[in-house]
Short mmCIF file of C-alpha atoms and ligand atoms in Angstrom, two decimals:
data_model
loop_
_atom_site.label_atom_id
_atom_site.label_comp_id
_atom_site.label_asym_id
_atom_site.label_seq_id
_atom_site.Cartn_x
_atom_site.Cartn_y
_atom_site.Cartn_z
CA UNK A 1122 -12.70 17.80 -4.39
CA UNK A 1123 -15.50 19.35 -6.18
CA UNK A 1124 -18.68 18.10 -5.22
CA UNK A 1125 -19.34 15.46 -2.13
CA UNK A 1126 -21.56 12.28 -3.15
CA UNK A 1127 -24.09 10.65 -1.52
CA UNK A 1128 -21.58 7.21 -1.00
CA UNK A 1129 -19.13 9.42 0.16
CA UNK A 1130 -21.20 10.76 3.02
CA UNK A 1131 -21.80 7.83 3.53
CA UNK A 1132 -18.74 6.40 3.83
CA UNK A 1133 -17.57 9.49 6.42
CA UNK A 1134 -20.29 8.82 8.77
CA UNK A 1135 -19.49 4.77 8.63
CA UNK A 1136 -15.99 5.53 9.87
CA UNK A 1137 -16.73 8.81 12.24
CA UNK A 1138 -19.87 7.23 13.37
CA UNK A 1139 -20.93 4.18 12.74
CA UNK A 1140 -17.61 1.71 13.87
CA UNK A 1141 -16.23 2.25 16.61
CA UNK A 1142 -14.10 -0.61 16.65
CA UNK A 1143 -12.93 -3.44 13.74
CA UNK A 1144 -15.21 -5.80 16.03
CA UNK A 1145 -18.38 -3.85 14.40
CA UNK A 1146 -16.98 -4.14 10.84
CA UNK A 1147 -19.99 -6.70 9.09
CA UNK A 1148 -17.21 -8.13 6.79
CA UNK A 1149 -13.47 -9.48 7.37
CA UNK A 1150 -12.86 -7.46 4.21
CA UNK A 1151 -11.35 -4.71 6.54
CA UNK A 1152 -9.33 -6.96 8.70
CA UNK A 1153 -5.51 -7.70 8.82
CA UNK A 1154 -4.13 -10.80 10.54
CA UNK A 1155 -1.00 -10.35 12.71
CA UNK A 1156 0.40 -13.32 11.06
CA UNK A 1157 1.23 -11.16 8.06
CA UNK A 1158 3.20 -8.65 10.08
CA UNK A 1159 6.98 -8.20 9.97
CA UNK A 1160 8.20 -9.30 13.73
CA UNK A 1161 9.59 -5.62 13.35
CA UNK A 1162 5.99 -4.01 12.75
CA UNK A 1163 4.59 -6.20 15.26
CA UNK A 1164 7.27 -4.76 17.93
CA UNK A 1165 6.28 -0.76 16.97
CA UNK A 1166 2.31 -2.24 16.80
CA UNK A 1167 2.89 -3.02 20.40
CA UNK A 1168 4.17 0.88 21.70
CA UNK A 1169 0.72 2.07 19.31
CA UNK A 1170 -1.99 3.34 21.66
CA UNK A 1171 -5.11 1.34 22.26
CA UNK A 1172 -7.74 3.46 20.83
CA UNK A 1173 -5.81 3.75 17.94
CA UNK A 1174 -5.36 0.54 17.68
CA UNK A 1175 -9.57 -0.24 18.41
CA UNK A 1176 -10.06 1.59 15.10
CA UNK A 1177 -7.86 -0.56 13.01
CA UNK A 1178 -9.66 -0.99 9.72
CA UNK A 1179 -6.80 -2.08 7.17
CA UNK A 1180 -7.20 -4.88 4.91
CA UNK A 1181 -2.57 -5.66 4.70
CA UNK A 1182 0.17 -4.32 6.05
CA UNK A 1183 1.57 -1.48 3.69
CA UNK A 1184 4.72 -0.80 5.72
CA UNK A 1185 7.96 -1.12 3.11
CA UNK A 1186 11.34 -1.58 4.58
CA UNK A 1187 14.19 1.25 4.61
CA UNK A 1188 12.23 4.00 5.93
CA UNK A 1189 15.32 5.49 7.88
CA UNK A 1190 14.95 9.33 7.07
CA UNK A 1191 11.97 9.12 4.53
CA UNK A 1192 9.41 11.46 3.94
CA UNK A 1193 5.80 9.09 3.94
CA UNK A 1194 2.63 9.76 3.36
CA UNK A 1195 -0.82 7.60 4.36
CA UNK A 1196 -3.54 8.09 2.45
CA UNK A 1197 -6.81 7.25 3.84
CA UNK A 1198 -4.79 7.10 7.19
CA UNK A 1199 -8.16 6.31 9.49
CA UNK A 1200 -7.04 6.90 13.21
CA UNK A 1201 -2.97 6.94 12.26
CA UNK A 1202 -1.60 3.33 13.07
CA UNK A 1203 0.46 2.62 9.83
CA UNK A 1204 1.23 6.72 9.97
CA UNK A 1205 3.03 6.16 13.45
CA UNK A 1206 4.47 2.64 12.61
CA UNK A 1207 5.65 4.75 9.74
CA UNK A 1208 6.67 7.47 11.62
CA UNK A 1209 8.82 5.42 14.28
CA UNK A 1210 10.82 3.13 11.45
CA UNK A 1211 11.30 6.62 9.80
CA UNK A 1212 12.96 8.05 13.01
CA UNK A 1213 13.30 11.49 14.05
CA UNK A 1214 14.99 12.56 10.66
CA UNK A 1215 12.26 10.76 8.92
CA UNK A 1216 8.28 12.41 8.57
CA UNK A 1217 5.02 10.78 8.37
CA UNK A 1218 1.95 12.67 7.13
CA UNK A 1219 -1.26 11.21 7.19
CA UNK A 1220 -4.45 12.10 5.23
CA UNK A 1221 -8.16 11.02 5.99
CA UNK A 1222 -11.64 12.70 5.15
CA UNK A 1223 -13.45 11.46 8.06
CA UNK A 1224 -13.14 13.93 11.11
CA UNK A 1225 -13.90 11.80 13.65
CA UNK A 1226 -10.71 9.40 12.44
CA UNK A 1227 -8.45 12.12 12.85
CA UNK A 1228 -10.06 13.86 15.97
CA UNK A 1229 -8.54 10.07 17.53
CA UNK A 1230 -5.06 10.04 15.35
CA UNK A 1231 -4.48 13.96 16.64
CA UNK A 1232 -5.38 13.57 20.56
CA UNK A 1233 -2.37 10.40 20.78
CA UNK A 1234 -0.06 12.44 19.08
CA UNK A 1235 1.58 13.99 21.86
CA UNK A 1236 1.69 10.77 24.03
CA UNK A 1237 2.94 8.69 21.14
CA UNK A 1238 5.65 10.66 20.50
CA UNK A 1239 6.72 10.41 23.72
CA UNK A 1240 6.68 6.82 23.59
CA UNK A 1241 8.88 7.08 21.11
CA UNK A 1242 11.03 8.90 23.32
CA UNK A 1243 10.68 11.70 20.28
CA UNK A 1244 11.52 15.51 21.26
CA UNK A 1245 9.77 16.96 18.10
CA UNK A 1246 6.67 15.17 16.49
CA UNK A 1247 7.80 13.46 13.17
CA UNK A 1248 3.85 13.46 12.43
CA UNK A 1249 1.13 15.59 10.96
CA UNK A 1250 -2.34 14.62 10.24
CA UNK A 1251 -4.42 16.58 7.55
CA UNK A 1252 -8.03 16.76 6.91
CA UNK A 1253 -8.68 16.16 3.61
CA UNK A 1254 -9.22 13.83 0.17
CA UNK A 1255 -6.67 12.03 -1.62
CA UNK A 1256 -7.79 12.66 -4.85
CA UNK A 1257 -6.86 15.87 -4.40
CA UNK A 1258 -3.58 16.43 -2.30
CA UNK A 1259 -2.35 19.83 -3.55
CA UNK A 1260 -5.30 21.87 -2.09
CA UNK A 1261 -3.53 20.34 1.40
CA UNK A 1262 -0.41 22.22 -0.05
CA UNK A 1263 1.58 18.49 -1.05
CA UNK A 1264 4.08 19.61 -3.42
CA UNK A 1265 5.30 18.00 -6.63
CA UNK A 1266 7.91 15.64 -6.06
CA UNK A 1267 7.99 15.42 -2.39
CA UNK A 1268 7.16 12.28 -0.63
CA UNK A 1269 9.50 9.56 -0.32
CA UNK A 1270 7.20 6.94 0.23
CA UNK A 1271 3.35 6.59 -0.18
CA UNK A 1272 1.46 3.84 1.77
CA UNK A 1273 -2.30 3.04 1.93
CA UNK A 1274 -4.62 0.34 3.84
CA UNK A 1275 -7.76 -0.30 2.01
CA UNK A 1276 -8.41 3.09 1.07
CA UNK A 1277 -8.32 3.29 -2.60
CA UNK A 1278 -11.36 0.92 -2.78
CA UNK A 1279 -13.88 3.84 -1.17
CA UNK A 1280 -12.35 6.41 -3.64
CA UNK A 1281 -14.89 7.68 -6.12
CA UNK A 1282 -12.56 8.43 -8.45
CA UNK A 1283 -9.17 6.19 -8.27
CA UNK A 1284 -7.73 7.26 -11.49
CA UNK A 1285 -7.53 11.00 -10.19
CA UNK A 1286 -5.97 9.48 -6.73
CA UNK A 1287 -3.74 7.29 -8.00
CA UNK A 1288 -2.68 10.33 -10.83
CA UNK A 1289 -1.94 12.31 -7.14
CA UNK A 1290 0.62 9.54 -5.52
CA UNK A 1291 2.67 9.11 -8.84
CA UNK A 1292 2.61 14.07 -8.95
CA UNK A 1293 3.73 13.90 -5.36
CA UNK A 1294 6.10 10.59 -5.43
CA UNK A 1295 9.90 12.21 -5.78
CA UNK A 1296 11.42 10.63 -9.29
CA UNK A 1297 12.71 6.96 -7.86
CA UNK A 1298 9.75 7.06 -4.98
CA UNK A 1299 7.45 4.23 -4.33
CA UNK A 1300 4.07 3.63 -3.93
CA UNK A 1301 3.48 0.46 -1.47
CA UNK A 1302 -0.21 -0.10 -0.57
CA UNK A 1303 -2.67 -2.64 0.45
CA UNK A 1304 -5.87 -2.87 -0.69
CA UNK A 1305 -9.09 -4.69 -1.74
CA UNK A 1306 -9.53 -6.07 -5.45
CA UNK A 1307 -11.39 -8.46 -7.07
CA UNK A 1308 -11.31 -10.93 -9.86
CA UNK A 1309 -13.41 -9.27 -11.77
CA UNK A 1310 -15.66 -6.23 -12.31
CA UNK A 1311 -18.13 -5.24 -9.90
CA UNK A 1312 -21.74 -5.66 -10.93
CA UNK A 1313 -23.28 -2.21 -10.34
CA UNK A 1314 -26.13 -3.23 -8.16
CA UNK A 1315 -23.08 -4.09 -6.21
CA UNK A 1316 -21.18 -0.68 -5.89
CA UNK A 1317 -23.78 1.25 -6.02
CA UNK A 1318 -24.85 -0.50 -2.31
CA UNK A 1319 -23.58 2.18 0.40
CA UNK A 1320 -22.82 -0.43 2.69
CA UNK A 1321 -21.01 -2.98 1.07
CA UNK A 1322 -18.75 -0.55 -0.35
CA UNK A 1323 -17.95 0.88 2.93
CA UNK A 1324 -17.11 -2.14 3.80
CA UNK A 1325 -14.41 -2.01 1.03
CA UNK A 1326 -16.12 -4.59 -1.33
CA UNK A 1327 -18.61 -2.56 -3.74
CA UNK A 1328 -15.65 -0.36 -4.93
CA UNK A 1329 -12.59 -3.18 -5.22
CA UNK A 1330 -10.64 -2.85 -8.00
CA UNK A 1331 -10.66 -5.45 -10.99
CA UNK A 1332 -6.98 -6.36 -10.96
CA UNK A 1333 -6.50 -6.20 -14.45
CA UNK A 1334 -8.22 -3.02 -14.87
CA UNK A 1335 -6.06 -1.37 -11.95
CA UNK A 1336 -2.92 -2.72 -14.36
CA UNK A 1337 -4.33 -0.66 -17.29
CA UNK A 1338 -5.01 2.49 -14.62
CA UNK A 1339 -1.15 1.94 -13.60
CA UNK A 1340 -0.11 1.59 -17.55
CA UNK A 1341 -2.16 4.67 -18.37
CA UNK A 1342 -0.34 6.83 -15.58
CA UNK A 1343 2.88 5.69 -16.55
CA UNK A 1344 3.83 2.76 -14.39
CA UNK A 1345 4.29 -0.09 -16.74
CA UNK A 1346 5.53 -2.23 -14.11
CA UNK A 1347 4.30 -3.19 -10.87
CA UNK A 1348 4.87 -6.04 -8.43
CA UNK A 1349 2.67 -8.03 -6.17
CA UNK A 1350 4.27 -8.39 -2.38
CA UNK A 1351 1.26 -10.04 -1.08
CA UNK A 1352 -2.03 -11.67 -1.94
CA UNK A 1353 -4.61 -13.64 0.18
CA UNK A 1354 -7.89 -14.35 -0.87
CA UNK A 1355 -10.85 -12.46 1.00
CA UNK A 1356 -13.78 -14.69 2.55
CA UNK A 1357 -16.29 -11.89 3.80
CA UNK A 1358 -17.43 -14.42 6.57
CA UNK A 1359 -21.31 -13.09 6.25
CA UNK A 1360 -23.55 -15.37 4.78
CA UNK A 1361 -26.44 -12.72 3.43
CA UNK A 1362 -23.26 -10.28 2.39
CA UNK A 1363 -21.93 -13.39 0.49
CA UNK A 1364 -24.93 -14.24 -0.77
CA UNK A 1365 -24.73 -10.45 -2.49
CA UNK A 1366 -21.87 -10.69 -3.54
CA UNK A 1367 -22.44 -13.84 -5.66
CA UNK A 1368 -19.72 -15.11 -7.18
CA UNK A 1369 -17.14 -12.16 -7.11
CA UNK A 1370 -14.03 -13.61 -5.86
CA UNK A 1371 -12.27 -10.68 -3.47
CA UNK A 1372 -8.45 -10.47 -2.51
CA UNK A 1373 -6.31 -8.58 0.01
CA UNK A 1374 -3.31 -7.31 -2.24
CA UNK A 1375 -0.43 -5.49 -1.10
CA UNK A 1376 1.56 -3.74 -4.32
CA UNK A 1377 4.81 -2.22 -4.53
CA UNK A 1378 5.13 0.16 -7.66
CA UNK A 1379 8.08 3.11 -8.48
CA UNK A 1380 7.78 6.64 -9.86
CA UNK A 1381 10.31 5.59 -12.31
CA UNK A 1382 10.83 6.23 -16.22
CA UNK A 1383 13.00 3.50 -17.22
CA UNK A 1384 10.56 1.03 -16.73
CA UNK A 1385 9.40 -1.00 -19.84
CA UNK A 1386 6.25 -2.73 -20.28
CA UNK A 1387 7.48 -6.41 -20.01
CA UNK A 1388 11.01 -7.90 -18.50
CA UNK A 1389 13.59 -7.76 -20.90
CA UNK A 1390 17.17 -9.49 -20.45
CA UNK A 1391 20.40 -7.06 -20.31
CA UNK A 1392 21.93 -9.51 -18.38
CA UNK A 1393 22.56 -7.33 -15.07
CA UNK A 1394 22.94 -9.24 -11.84
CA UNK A 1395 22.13 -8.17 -8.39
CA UNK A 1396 23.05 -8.87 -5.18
CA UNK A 1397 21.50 -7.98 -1.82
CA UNK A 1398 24.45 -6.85 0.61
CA UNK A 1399 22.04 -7.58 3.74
CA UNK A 1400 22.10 -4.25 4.87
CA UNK A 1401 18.51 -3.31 5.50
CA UNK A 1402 17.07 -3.13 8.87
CA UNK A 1403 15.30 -5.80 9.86
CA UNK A 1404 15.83 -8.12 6.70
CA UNK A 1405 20.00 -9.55 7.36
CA UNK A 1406 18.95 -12.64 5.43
CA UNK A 1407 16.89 -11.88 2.23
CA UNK A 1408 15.33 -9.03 0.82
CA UNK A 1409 11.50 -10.04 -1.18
CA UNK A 1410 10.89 -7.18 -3.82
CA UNK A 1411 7.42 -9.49 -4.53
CA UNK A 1412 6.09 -12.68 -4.56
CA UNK A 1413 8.46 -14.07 -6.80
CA UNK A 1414 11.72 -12.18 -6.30
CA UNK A 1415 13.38 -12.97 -3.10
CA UNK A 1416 17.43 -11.95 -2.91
CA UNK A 1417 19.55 -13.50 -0.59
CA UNK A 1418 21.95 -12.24 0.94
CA UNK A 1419 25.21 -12.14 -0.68
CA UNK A 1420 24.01 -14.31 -3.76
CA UNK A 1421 24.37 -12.90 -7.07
CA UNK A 1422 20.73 -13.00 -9.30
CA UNK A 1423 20.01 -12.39 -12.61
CA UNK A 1424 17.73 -9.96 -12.99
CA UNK A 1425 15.48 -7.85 -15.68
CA UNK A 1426 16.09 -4.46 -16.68
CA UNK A 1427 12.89 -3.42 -14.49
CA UNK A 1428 14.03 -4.92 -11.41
CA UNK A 1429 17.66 -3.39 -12.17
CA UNK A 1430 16.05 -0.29 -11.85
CA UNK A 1431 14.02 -0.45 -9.13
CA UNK A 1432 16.80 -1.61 -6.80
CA UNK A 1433 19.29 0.66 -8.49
CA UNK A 1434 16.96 3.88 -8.87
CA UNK A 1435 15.13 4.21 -5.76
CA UNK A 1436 15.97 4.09 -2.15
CA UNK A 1437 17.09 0.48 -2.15
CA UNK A 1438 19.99 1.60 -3.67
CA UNK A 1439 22.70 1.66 -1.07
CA UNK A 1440 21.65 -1.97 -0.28
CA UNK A 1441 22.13 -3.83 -3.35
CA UNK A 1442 25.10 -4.29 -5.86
CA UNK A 1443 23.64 -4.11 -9.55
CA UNK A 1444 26.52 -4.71 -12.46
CA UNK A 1445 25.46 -4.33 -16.13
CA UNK A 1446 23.71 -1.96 -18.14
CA UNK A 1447 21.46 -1.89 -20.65
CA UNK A 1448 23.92 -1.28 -23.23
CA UNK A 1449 23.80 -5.00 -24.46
CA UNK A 1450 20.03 -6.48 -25.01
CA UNK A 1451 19.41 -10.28 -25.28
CA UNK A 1452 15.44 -10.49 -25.69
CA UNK A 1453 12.81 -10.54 -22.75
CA UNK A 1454 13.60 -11.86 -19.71
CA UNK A 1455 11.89 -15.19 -18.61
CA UNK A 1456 10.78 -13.66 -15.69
CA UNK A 1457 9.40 -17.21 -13.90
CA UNK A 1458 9.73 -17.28 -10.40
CA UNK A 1459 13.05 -17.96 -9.05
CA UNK A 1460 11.29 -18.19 -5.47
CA UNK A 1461 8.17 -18.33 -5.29
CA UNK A 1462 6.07 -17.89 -1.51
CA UNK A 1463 3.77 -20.48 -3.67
CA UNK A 1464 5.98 -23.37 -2.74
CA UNK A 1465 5.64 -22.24 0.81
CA UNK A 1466 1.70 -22.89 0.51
CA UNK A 1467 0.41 -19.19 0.89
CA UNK A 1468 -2.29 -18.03 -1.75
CA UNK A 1469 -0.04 -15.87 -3.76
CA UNK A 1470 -0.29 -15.33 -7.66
CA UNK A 1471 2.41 -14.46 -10.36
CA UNK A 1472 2.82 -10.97 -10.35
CA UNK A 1473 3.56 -9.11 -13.54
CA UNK A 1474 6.47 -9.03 -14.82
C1 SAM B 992 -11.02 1.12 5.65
S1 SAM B 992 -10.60 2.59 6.46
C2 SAM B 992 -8.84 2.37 6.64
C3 SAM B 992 -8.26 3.37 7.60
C4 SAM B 992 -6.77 3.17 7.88
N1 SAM B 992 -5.99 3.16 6.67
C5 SAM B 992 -6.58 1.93 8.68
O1 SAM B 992 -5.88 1.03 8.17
O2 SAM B 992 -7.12 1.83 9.77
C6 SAM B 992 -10.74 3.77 5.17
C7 SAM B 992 -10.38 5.19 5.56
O3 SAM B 992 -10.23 5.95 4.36
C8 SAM B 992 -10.85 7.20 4.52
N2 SAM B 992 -11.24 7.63 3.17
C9 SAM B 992 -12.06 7.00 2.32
N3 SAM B 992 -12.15 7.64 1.15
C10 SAM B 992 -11.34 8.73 1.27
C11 SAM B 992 -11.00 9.79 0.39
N4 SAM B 992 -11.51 9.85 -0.84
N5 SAM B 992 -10.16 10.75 0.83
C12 SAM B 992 -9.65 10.69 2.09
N6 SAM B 992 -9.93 9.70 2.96
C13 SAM B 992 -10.76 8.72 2.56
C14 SAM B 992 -12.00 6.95 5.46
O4 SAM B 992 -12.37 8.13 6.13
C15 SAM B 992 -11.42 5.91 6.41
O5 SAM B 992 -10.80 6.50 7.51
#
């Protein structure tokens, strides 16, 4: 990183000085609810230690399932949480690296190493936390095509420059790895009054993403399809901060998205059907690839060409059954919701697709 901004001093001394805890966040912008949690997260959230818990400043939970083995990487990992939830559903074959600018964030992540590993009953640490920015990961020696998985809580947001960040994830990502992150966006663009204010865009507001401008950022890098796991809408619970913020609406999105070149810009039909075998750990009855895509166990589903690949390209693989090709085409694929978490009463949109 060439040159350090104003904002982004800023933004170090807000998390190495200024919280200490999520209570002192002035926002809920930064603030995850347990009820999203996977019962499975919430057991490993329970071995995490205290202080690193106190610092808890993500806006979702960005923890994908079938991490046996994986290589992940946090970016914007604060004082390690997700890297050591990460690290313990990876296992001892697995690694978790985590990546922060703000000393003081990792001074905390580095001093529970030793003890959390421990509690994981873990003879060599399956963790390593660098100093460092995530716009540029290959002066912290991250090689090409070597991360399994890359996660994220509300980082992106407080990056200067999100193009060159995101550009990073998809250089390290291994061909068929995924990007699964949660952050904050908006409905629409942010009045510059608004980021430029140091404060409310450390509190992850000023610099949310427009979602439709993050799709053209993720078409422009190459990922022509991505998929919405979660979305709940964002009440900053500050009357003069809302007052500021007008009438920007803001939203906690978790997104799911695959280094993977077969994907095309809409769904198209080749008539392939897949099937989840029930194999992952922790999901024996249905596997959700978003919002709108949930596979049950053992029930064959028509599905597009992009989810084809997805399940058949990546690290899902050995849990799902895919039959047909692409050899046969018959149009785009009506892609409406054959589940949709909608019916179930949560706030979630369409995603593409
Ligand atoms: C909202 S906190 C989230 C921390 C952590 N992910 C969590 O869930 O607790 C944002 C974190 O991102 C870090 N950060 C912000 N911009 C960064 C950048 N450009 N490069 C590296 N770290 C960054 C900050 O230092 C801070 O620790």
């Amino acid at each position: 990183m060439s040159k350090i901004t104003e904002k982004e001093e800023f933004i170090k001394k807000y998390y190495g000085e200024t919280l200490q805890r999520t209570d002192d966040l002035q926002t809920s912008a930064c603030c995850c609810s347990d009820d999203l949690l996977h019962p499975l997260i919430k057991e490993i959230s329970a071995e995490i230690n205290d202080e690193v818990l106190a610092k808890y400043y993500g806006c979702g939970s960005p923890i994908p399932p079938a991490l046996e083995g994986a290589t992940i990487l946090d970016l914007g990992c604060g004082t390690g949480k997700d890297v050591y939830i990460a690290a313990r559903l990876a296992g001892p074959e697995g690694f978790a690296i985590g990546v922060d600018m703000t000393e003081e964030q990792l001074e905390v992540a580095d001093r529970h190493l030793a003890g959390q590993m421990k509690t994981f009953g873990y003879d060599k640490p399956n963790v390593k936390f660098i100093k460092g920015y995530i716009e540029d990961l290959s002066v912290l020696g991250l090689e090409d095509n070597s991360i399994d998985v890359v996660i994220s809580n509300c980082v992106f947001n407080l990056s200067q420059d999100k193009e060159k960040a995101l550009k990073e994830v998809f250089r390290v990502l291994k061909p068929g790895g995924e990007l699964y992150f949660s952050d904050v966006f908006s409905g629409r663009r942010i009045p510059k009054e608004i980021s430029d204010d140091h404060l409310l865009h450390s509190e992850c507001l000023g610099g949310a993403m427009y979602t439709e401008d993050f799709r053209r950022l993720m078409r422009n890098l190459g990922c022509m399809d991505f998929r919405i796991v979660a979305q709940k809408r964002i009440r900053p619970g500050n009357a003069v901060i809302e007052a500021k913020l007008g009438m920007i609406d803001f939203y906690s999105i978790t997104v799911r998205a695959f280094k993977l070149e077969t994907l095309e810009d809409i769904c198209e039909d080749y008539g392939q059907v897949a099937v989840y075998r029930g194999t992952i750990r922790g999901y024996p009855h249905y596997f959700d690839l978003d919002d709108h895509h949930r596979l049950i166990t053992g029930k064959p589903m028509l599905v597009c060409g992009n989810t084809a690949s997805m399940l058949q390209e990546t690290r899902y693989a050995p849990h799902f059954r895919v039959s047909g090709d692409r050899s046969v085409h018959y149009g785009p694929f009506n892609c409406a919701p054959a589940y949709s978490k909608k019916d179930e009463g949560s706030d979630s949109g369409g995603a593409c697709c």
